[in-house]
PDB file of C-alpha atoms in Angstrom:
ATOM      1  CA  MET A  24     -12.663 165.020 206.347  1.00  0.00           C
ATOM      2  CA  LYS A  25     -15.731 166.841 207.546  1.00  0.00           C
ATOM      3  CA  ILE A  26     -19.141 167.735 206.176  1.00  0.00           C
ATOM      4  CA  THR A  27     -20.146 171.126 207.542  1.00  0.00           C
ATOM      5  CA  ALA A  28     -23.526 171.538 205.843  1.00  0.00           C
ATOM      6  CA  LEU A  29     -25.971 169.863 203.486  1.00  0.00           C
ATOM      7  CA  LEU A  30     -28.794 171.907 201.989  1.00  0.00           C
ATOM      8  CA  VAL A  31     -31.607 171.200 199.537  1.00  0.00           C
ATOM      9  CA  LEU A  32     -32.780 174.260 197.615  1.00  0.00           C
ATOM     10  CA  LYS A  33     -35.330 175.063 194.950  1.00  0.00           C
ATOM     11  CA  PRO A  34     -33.705 177.562 192.565  1.00  0.00           C
ATOM     12  CA  SER A  35     -35.944 180.184 191.032  1.00  0.00           C
ATOM     13  CA  SER A  36     -36.642 179.534 187.372  1.00  0.00           C
ATOM     14  CA  SER A  37     -35.251 182.899 186.269  1.00  0.00           C
ATOM     15  CA  GLY A  38     -31.933 182.606 188.107  1.00  0.00           C
ATOM     16  CA  ALA A  39     -30.667 179.155 187.185  1.00  0.00           C
ATOM     17  CA  GLY A  40     -28.398 179.784 184.277  1.00  0.00           C
ATOM     18  CA  GLY A  41     -30.232 182.700 182.679  1.00  0.00           C
ATOM     19  CA  SER A  42     -29.464 185.959 184.406  1.00  0.00           C
ATOM     20  CA  SER A  43     -26.223 187.143 185.875  1.00  0.00           C
ATOM     21  CA  SER A  44     -27.872 189.690 188.157  1.00  0.00           C
ATOM     22  CA  THR A  45     -28.089 187.574 191.304  1.00  0.00           C
ATOM     23  CA  SER A  46     -26.925 190.316 193.633  1.00  0.00           C
ATOM     24  CA  SER A  47     -28.843 193.234 192.101  1.00  0.00           C
ATOM     25  CA  GLY A  48     -31.910 191.242 191.166  1.00  0.00           C
ATOM     26  CA  GLY A  49     -34.509 192.946 193.252  1.00  0.00           C
ATOM     27  CA  GLY A  50     -36.674 190.694 195.415  1.00  0.00           C
ATOM     28  CA  SER A  51     -36.884 187.345 197.025  1.00  0.00           C
ATOM     29  CA  GLY A  52     -38.216 185.968 193.726  1.00  0.00           C
ATOM     30  CA  SER A  53     -34.671 185.694 192.383  1.00  0.00           C
ATOM     31  CA  GLU A  54     -33.361 183.733 195.360  1.00  0.00           C
ATOM     32  CA  ALA A  55     -33.310 179.989 195.756  1.00  0.00           C
ATOM     33  CA  VAL A  56     -35.643 178.735 198.472  1.00  0.00           C
ATOM     34  CA  VAL A  57     -34.050 176.590 201.196  1.00  0.00           C
ATOM     35  CA  LEU A  58     -36.145 173.439 201.621  1.00  0.00           C
ATOM     36  CA  ALA A  59     -33.858 171.584 204.031  1.00  0.00           C
ATOM     37  CA  ASN A  60     -30.774 172.632 205.933  1.00  0.00           C
ATOM     38  CA  ALA A  61     -28.492 170.550 208.144  1.00  0.00           C
ATOM     39  CA  THR A  62     -25.412 172.333 209.461  1.00  0.00           C
ATOM     40  CA  ASP A  63     -22.733 171.518 212.002  1.00  0.00           C
ATOM     41  CA  VAL A  64     -20.932 174.697 213.030  1.00  0.00           C
ATOM     42  CA  SER A  65     -19.654 173.323 216.342  1.00  0.00           C
ATOM     43  CA  HIS A  66     -16.043 173.727 215.192  1.00  0.00           C
ATOM     44  CA  PHE A  67     -16.563 177.510 214.952  1.00  0.00           C
ATOM     45  CA  GLY A  68     -16.339 179.765 217.970  1.00  0.00           C
ATOM     46  CA  TYR A  69     -19.576 180.274 219.861  1.00  0.00           C
ATOM     47  CA  PHE A  70     -20.009 183.895 218.707  1.00  0.00           C
ATOM     48  CA  GLN A  71     -19.131 183.002 215.091  1.00  0.00           C
ATOM     49  CA  ARG A  72     -21.723 180.252 214.688  1.00  0.00           C
ATOM     50  CA  SER A  73     -24.661 182.491 213.782  1.00  0.00           C
ATOM     51  CA  ALA A  74     -22.639 184.330 211.141  1.00  0.00           C
ATOM     52  CA  ALA A  75     -21.323 181.005 209.799  1.00  0.00           C
ATOM     53  CA  ARG A  76     -24.888 179.691 209.381  1.00  0.00           C
ATOM     54  CA  GLU A  77     -25.939 182.873 207.567  1.00  0.00           C
ATOM     55  CA  PHE A  78     -22.893 182.671 205.307  1.00  0.00           C
ATOM     56  CA  ILE A  79     -23.620 179.014 204.495  1.00  0.00           C
ATOM     57  CA  VAL A  80     -27.202 179.852 203.473  1.00  0.00           C
ATOM     58  CA  PHE A  81     -26.045 182.850 201.397  1.00  0.00           C
ATOM     59  CA  VAL A  82     -23.405 180.837 199.524  1.00  0.00           C
ATOM     60  CA  ALA A  83     -25.786 177.886 199.056  1.00  0.00           C
ATOM     61  CA  ARG A  84     -28.442 180.144 197.518  1.00  0.00           C
ATOM     62  CA  THR A  85     -25.899 181.754 195.209  1.00  0.00           C
ATOM     63  CA  VAL A  86     -24.400 178.415 194.100  1.00  0.00           C
ATOM     64  CA  ALA A  87     -27.851 176.836 193.649  1.00  0.00           C
ATOM     65  CA  GLN A  88     -28.948 179.726 191.414  1.00  0.00           C
ATOM     66  CA  ARG A  89     -25.823 179.308 189.281  1.00  0.00           C
ATOM     67  CA  THR A  90     -25.990 175.523 188.925  1.00  0.00           C
ATOM     68  CA  GLN A  91     -27.714 174.487 185.686  1.00  0.00           C
ATOM     69  CA  PRO A  92     -30.262 171.626 185.792  1.00  0.00           C
ATOM     70  CA  GLY A  93     -28.419 168.312 185.462  1.00  0.00           C
ATOM     71  CA  GLN A  94     -25.088 170.012 186.199  1.00  0.00           C
ATOM     72  CA  ARG A  95     -22.598 169.350 188.992  1.00  0.00           C
ATOM     73  CA  GLN A  96     -20.066 171.889 190.107  1.00  0.00           C
ATOM     74  CA  SER A  97     -17.548 172.568 192.847  1.00  0.00           C
ATOM     75  CA  VAL A  98     -16.493 175.940 194.198  1.00  0.00           C
ATOM     76  CA  GLN A  99     -13.437 176.465 196.397  1.00  0.00           C
ATOM     77  CA  HIS A 100     -13.725 178.945 199.260  1.00  0.00           C
ATOM     78  CA  GLU A 101     -10.738 179.136 201.625  1.00  0.00           C
ATOM     79  CA  GLU A 102     -10.381 175.680 203.238  1.00  0.00           C
ATOM     80  CA  TYR A 103     -13.882 174.618 202.156  1.00  0.00           C
ATOM     81  CA  LYS A 104     -15.282 173.208 198.944  1.00  0.00           C
ATOM     82  CA  VAL A 105     -18.894 173.790 198.045  1.00  0.00           C
ATOM     83  CA  HIS A 106     -20.288 171.013 195.853  1.00  0.00           C
ATOM     84  CA  SER A 107     -23.662 171.302 194.166  1.00  0.00           C
ATOM     85  CA  TYR A 108     -25.859 169.129 191.993  1.00  0.00           C
ATOM     86  CA  ASN A 109     -29.069 170.300 190.346  1.00  0.00           C
ATOM     87  CA  ARG A 110     -31.411 167.392 189.699  1.00  0.00           C
ATOM     88  CA  ASN A 111     -35.071 167.553 188.699  1.00  0.00           C
ATOM     89  CA  GLY A 112     -35.380 171.221 189.684  1.00  0.00           C
ATOM     90  CA  LEU A 113     -33.855 170.718 193.135  1.00  0.00           C
ATOM     91  CA  CYS A 114     -30.299 171.622 193.978  1.00  0.00           C
ATOM     92  CA  VAL A 115     -28.339 169.858 196.702  1.00  0.00           C
ATOM     93  CA  VAL A 116     -25.417 171.847 198.111  1.00  0.00           C
ATOM     94  CA  ALA A 117     -22.736 170.445 200.412  1.00  0.00           C
ATOM     95  CA  PHE A 118     -20.054 172.322 202.353  1.00  0.00           C
ATOM     96  CA  MET A 119     -17.064 170.067 202.980  1.00  0.00           C
ATOM     97  CA  ASP A 120     -13.492 170.605 204.008  1.00  0.00           C
ATOM     98  CA  ASP A 121     -10.778 170.631 201.369  1.00  0.00           C
ATOM     99  CA  HIS A 122      -9.664 167.076 202.234  1.00  0.00           C
ATOM    100  CA  TYR A 123     -13.035 165.470 201.461  1.00  0.00           C
ATOM    101  CA  PRO A 124     -12.742 163.473 198.195  1.00  0.00           C
ATOM    102  CA  VAL A 125     -14.753 165.039 195.362  1.00  0.00           C
ATOM    103  CA  ARG A 126     -15.998 161.685 194.116  1.00  0.00           C
ATOM    104  CA  SER A 127     -17.358 160.800 197.564  1.00  0.00           C
ATOM    105  CA  ALA A 128     -18.930 164.249 197.870  1.00  0.00           C
ATOM    106  CA  PHE A 129     -20.905 163.847 194.655  1.00  0.00           C
ATOM    107  CA  SER A 130     -21.834 160.315 195.688  1.00  0.00           C
ATOM    108  CA  VAL A 131     -23.476 161.839 198.783  1.00  0.00           C
ATOM    109  CA  LEU A 132     -25.233 164.497 196.691  1.00  0.00           C
ATOM    110  CA  ASN A 133     -26.410 162.027 194.059  1.00  0.00           C
ATOM    111  CA  LYS A 134     -28.045 159.685 196.589  1.00  0.00           C
ATOM    112  CA  ASP A 135     -31.480 158.605 195.430  1.00  0.00           C
ATOM    113  CA  PRO A 136     -34.023 158.716 198.291  1.00  0.00           C
ATOM    114  CA  ALA A 137     -35.386 155.284 197.295  1.00  0.00           C
ATOM    115  CA  GLU A 138     -31.848 153.869 197.574  1.00  0.00           C
ATOM    116  CA  ALA A 139     -31.366 155.551 200.905  1.00  0.00           C
ATOM    117  CA  ASP A 140     -34.546 153.920 202.174  1.00  0.00           C
ATOM    118  CA  LYS A 141     -33.357 150.542 200.913  1.00  0.00           C
ATOM    119  CA  LEU A 142     -30.058 151.056 202.694  1.00  0.00           C
ATOM    120  CA  THR A 143     -31.908 151.983 205.868  1.00  0.00           C
ATOM    121  CA  LYS A 144     -34.013 148.825 205.546  1.00  0.00           C
ATOM    122  CA  ILE A 145     -30.902 146.704 205.010  1.00  0.00           C
ATOM    123  CA  GLN A 146     -29.242 148.312 208.022  1.00  0.00           C
ATOM    124  CA  ARG A 147     -32.323 147.619 210.143  1.00  0.00           C
ATOM    125  CA  ASP A 148     -32.364 143.985 208.935  1.00  0.00           C
ATOM    126  CA  LEU A 149     -28.684 143.643 209.776  1.00  0.00           C
ATOM    127  CA  ASP A 150     -29.287 145.045 213.260  1.00  0.00           C
ATOM    128  CA  GLU A 151     -32.134 142.576 213.821  1.00  0.00           C
ATOM    129  CA  THR A 152     -29.961 139.717 212.553  1.00  0.00           C
ATOM    130  CA  LYS A 153     -27.175 140.773 214.894  1.00  0.00           C
ATOM    131  CA  ILE A 154     -29.566 140.696 217.867  1.00  0.00           C
ATOM    132  CA  ILE A 155     -30.801 137.230 216.860  1.00  0.00           C
ATOM    133  CA  LEU A 156     -27.211 135.994 216.471  1.00  0.00           C
ATOM    134  CA  HIS A 157     -26.290 137.314 219.924  1.00  0.00           C
ATOM    135  CA  LYS A 158     -29.273 135.476 221.454  1.00  0.00           C
ATOM    136  CA  THR A 159     -28.379 132.315 219.540  1.00  0.00           C
ATOM    137  CA  ILE A 160     -24.770 132.469 220.728  1.00  0.00           C
ATOM    138  CA  GLU A 161     -25.953 132.961 224.320  1.00  0.00           C
ATOM    139  CA  ASN A 162     -28.271 129.950 223.948  1.00  0.00           C
ATOM    140  CA  VAL A 163     -25.473 127.831 222.470  1.00  0.00           C
ATOM    141  CA  LEU A 164     -23.186 128.796 225.338  1.00  0.00           C
ATOM    142  CA  ALA A 165     -25.895 127.906 227.846  1.00  0.00           C
ATOM    143  CA  ARG A 166     -26.476 124.616 225.998  1.00  0.00           C
ATOM    144  CA  GLY A 167     -22.736 124.010 226.065  1.00  0.00           C
ATOM    145  CA  GLU A 168     -22.761 124.322 229.847  1.00  0.00           C
ATOM    146  CA  ARG A 169     -25.682 121.896 230.023  1.00  0.00           C
ATOM    147  CA  LEU A 170     -23.868 119.516 227.675  1.00  0.00           C
ATOM    148  CA  ASP A 171     -20.798 119.640 229.902  1.00  0.00           C
ATOM    149  CA  SER A 172     -22.878 118.691 232.919  1.00  0.00           C
ATOM    150  CA  LEU A 173     -24.499 115.861 230.894  1.00  0.00           C
ATOM    151  CA  VAL A 174     -21.100 114.603 229.841  1.00  0.00           C
ATOM    152  CA  GLU A 175     -19.969 114.608 233.472  1.00  0.00           C
ATOM    153  CA  LYS A 176     -23.134 112.740 234.459  1.00  0.00           C
ATOM    154  CA  SER A 177     -22.678 110.282 231.625  1.00  0.00           C
ATOM    155  CA  SER A 178     -19.119 109.578 232.698  1.00  0.00           C
ATOM    156  CA  ASP A 179     -20.509 108.972 236.208  1.00  0.00           C
ATOM    157  CA  LEU A 180     -23.118 106.705 234.696  1.00  0.00           C
ATOM    158  CA  SER A 181     -20.568 104.819 232.678  1.00  0.00           C
ATOM    159  CA  ALA A 182     -18.429 104.296 235.791  1.00  0.00           C
ATOM    160  CA  ALA A 183     -21.519 103.144 237.654  1.00  0.00           C
ATOM    161  CA  SER A 184     -22.450 100.983 234.684  1.00  0.00           C
ATOM    162  CA  GLN A 185     -18.977  99.496 234.647  1.00  0.00           C
ATOM    163  CA  MET A 186     -19.250  98.676 238.364  1.00  0.00           C
ATOM    164  CA  PHE A 187     -22.680  97.156 237.787  1.00  0.00           C
ATOM    165  CA  TYR A 188     -21.287  95.143 234.892  1.00  0.00           C
ATOM    166  CA  LYS A 189     -18.365  93.863 236.982  1.00  0.00           C
ATOM    167  CA  GLN A 190     -20.639  92.940 239.894  1.00  0.00           C
ATOM    168  CA  ALA A 191     -23.086  91.259 237.559  1.00  0.00           C
ATOM    169  CA  LYS A 192     -20.243  89.335 235.977  1.00  0.00           C
ATOM    170  CA  LYS A 193     -19.036  88.164 239.400  1.00  0.00           C
ATOM    171  CA  THR A 194     -22.536  87.154 240.336  1.00  0.00           C
ATOM    172  CA  ASN A 195     -22.930  85.267 237.065  1.00  0.00           C
ATOM    173  CA  GLN A 196     -19.592  83.478 237.641  1.00  0.00           C
ATOM    174  CA  CYS A 197     -20.816  82.256 241.015  1.00  0.00           C
ATOM    175  CA  CYS A 198     -23.932  80.923 239.428  1.00  0.00           C
ATOM    176  CA  THR A 199     -22.177  79.123 236.616  1.00  0.00           C
ATOM    177  CA  ILE A 200     -19.669  77.383 238.876  1.00  0.00           C
ATOM    178  CA  LEU A 201     -22.365  75.589 240.823  1.00  0.00           C
TER     179      LEU A 201
END
């Protein structure tokens, strides 16, 4: 399961759903504008990577133009699936391998930025808590070593106390006999 690319595009108002002339439509006004693009083409050959990136952008623009607002769709191309979701005038397009579950793919595309920030905050809080727990465990272990040495000392003290008690008892017996 691999995500090859995630893109955010702004479809032109004339192309999304209305016209079918995406290839013969004249200028850059009929193309979707790429706002963000994250691709991983490392699994392609070195000389194929540039062409793969261009192909990803071309397909993403075409799919974004053909995805109606509020609509989700999936397009199969060879061993890849292209999933798209048009929300609030922005279209998110994902290129994933054929084995990637569709439900998970749309979950990625439907991610609300506010939720993502909350998840990032929770992750940061968890990381901080983990660091604190590690320090606490180290302190407890160090305290455990100190407690062991105190226990050893206390057993020494109790043996010394027992000797003192026995000697005091002998001394007291001498005094009471007279």
